[in-house]
């Protein structure tokens, strides 16, 4: 999980993509469809726009992890909760729950197509 966090928060999409299983399932509560490419593009936009991304909580399990992030933007902070499923050293499930009100306020246009 450490490499995943370092990769996407450091805007290394190539590194992050290497950790995703070919058939990764991605879901989020944003008002837009999600697939692997759109997920990575939103993470890229966060990494590029945010003043900082901080892991504020983490719980590891045998088959994955749950992480809570603070996404600091120039005018405020939004929160992201990420649930990762892992199988054979690859992330096969990604579930994102965003604080949508704060995302829309502090990261406008983040998930607009």
Short mmCIF file of C-alpha atoms in Angstrom, two decimals:
data_model
loop_
_atom_site.label_atom_id
_atom_site.label_comp_id
_atom_site.label_asym_id
_atom_site.label_seq_id
_atom_site.Cartn_x
_atom_site.Cartn_y
_atom_site.Cartn_z
CA UNK A 1 0.00 0.00 0.00
CA UNK A 2 2.87 2.38 0.67
CA UNK A 3 3.95 2.34 -2.98
CA UNK A 4 0.36 2.99 -4.13
CA UNK A 5 0.06 6.01 -1.84
CA UNK A 6 3.48 7.37 -2.84
CA UNK A 7 2.74 6.82 -6.52
CA UNK A 8 -0.57 8.59 -6.86
CA UNK A 9 0.12 11.36 -4.35
CA UNK A 10 3.45 11.98 -6.10
CA UNK A 11 1.66 12.11 -9.47
CA UNK A 12 3.44 8.96 -10.70
CA UNK A 13 0.58 7.45 -12.68
CA UNK A 14 2.85 4.91 -14.34
CA UNK A 15 3.81 3.53 -10.94
CA UNK A 16 0.21 3.54 -9.72
CA UNK A 17 -1.03 1.83 -12.89
CA UNK A 18 1.51 -1.01 -12.41
CA UNK A 19 -0.18 -1.89 -9.11
CA UNK A 20 -3.66 -2.21 -10.61
CA UNK A 21 -4.89 -5.62 -11.74
CA UNK A 22 -5.97 -5.74 -15.40
CA UNK A 23 -9.59 -6.28 -14.33
CA UNK A 24 -9.60 -3.82 -11.40
CA UNK A 25 -13.07 -2.86 -10.17
CA UNK A 26 -13.39 0.83 -9.39
CA UNK A 27 -16.30 2.62 -7.73
CA UNK A 28 -16.83 6.06 -6.25
CA UNK A 29 -19.57 8.37 -5.09
CA UNK A 30 -18.80 11.11 -7.61
CA UNK A 31 -21.45 11.93 -10.19
CA UNK A 32 -19.50 10.41 -13.07
CA UNK A 33 -18.78 6.91 -14.35
CA UNK A 34 -15.45 5.44 -13.32
CA UNK A 35 -13.01 3.05 -14.88
CA UNK A 36 -9.28 2.56 -14.34
CA UNK A 37 -8.28 5.43 -16.62
CA UNK A 38 -10.77 7.93 -15.19
CA UNK A 39 -9.75 6.96 -11.64
CA UNK A 40 -6.09 7.62 -12.44
CA UNK A 41 -6.92 10.92 -14.15
CA UNK A 42 -8.84 12.16 -11.09
CA UNK A 43 -5.97 11.09 -8.82
CA UNK A 44 -3.59 12.95 -11.16
CA UNK A 45 -5.74 16.10 -10.92
CA UNK A 46 -5.76 15.86 -7.12
CA UNK A 47 -1.98 15.38 -6.95
CA UNK A 48 -1.38 18.25 -9.38
CA UNK A 49 -3.82 20.71 -7.76
CA UNK A 50 -3.57 19.89 -4.06
CA UNK A 51 -1.23 21.76 -1.79
CA UNK A 52 -0.77 18.42 -0.04
CA UNK A 53 -2.26 14.96 0.40
CA UNK A 54 -1.94 13.45 3.86
CA UNK A 55 -2.88 9.98 5.06
CA UNK A 56 -4.65 10.66 8.36
CA UNK A 57 -5.72 7.07 9.11
CA UNK A 58 -4.93 3.62 7.77
CA UNK A 59 -6.15 0.15 8.56
CA UNK A 60 -4.46 -2.81 6.90
CA UNK A 61 -6.01 -6.23 6.40
CA UNK A 62 -4.74 -9.45 4.83
CA UNK A 63 -6.65 -8.70 1.61
CA UNK A 64 -6.42 -4.92 1.42
CA UNK A 65 -6.54 -1.66 3.32
CA UNK A 66 -8.68 1.33 4.19
CA UNK A 67 -7.10 4.77 4.07
CA UNK A 68 -8.38 8.21 4.98
CA UNK A 69 -6.78 11.17 3.22
CA UNK A 70 -6.94 14.91 3.75
CA UNK A 71 -6.72 16.71 0.41
CA UNK A 72 -5.50 20.23 1.10
CA UNK A 73 -6.48 22.74 -1.57
CA UNK A 74 -5.66 26.47 -1.66
CA UNK A 75 -8.96 27.44 -0.01
CA UNK A 76 -9.79 24.42 2.18
CA UNK A 77 -9.45 20.70 2.79
CA UNK A 78 -11.57 17.83 1.50
CA UNK A 79 -11.51 14.25 2.67
CA UNK A 80 -11.24 10.99 0.73
CA UNK A 81 -11.73 7.50 2.14
CA UNK A 82 -10.19 4.76 0.02
CA UNK A 83 -10.85 1.03 0.30
CA UNK A 84 -8.40 -1.20 -1.56
CA UNK A 85 -8.74 -4.91 -2.25
CA UNK A 86 -5.55 -6.82 -3.01
CA UNK A 87 -5.05 -10.20 -4.60
CA UNK A 88 -1.76 -11.66 -5.89
CA UNK A 89 0.08 -8.42 -5.06
CA UNK A 90 -2.22 -6.39 -7.33
CA UNK A 91 -5.01 -4.00 -6.41
CA UNK A 92 -8.17 -5.60 -7.75
CA UNK A 93 -10.72 -3.30 -6.07
CA UNK A 94 -10.72 0.45 -5.47
CA UNK A 95 -13.61 2.13 -3.67
CA UNK A 96 -13.49 5.89 -3.13
CA UNK A 97 -15.83 7.83 -0.90
CA UNK A 98 -15.35 11.56 -1.29
CA UNK A 99 -16.67 14.42 0.79
CA UNK A 100 -18.51 15.64 -2.30
CA UNK A 101 -19.53 19.01 -0.85
CA UNK A 102 -15.92 19.88 -0.02
CA UNK A 103 -14.63 18.42 -3.31
CA UNK A 104 -17.05 20.58 -5.32
CA UNK A 105 -16.06 23.63 -3.26
CA UNK A 106 -12.28 23.21 -3.07
CA UNK A 107 -11.55 21.11 -6.18
CA UNK A 108 -14.05 22.51 -8.71
CA UNK A 109 -14.25 20.53 -11.94
CA UNK A 110 -12.28 17.62 -10.49
CA UNK A 111 -14.43 14.92 -12.05
CA UNK A 112 -16.05 16.83 -14.91
CA UNK A 113 -15.72 15.06 -18.25
#
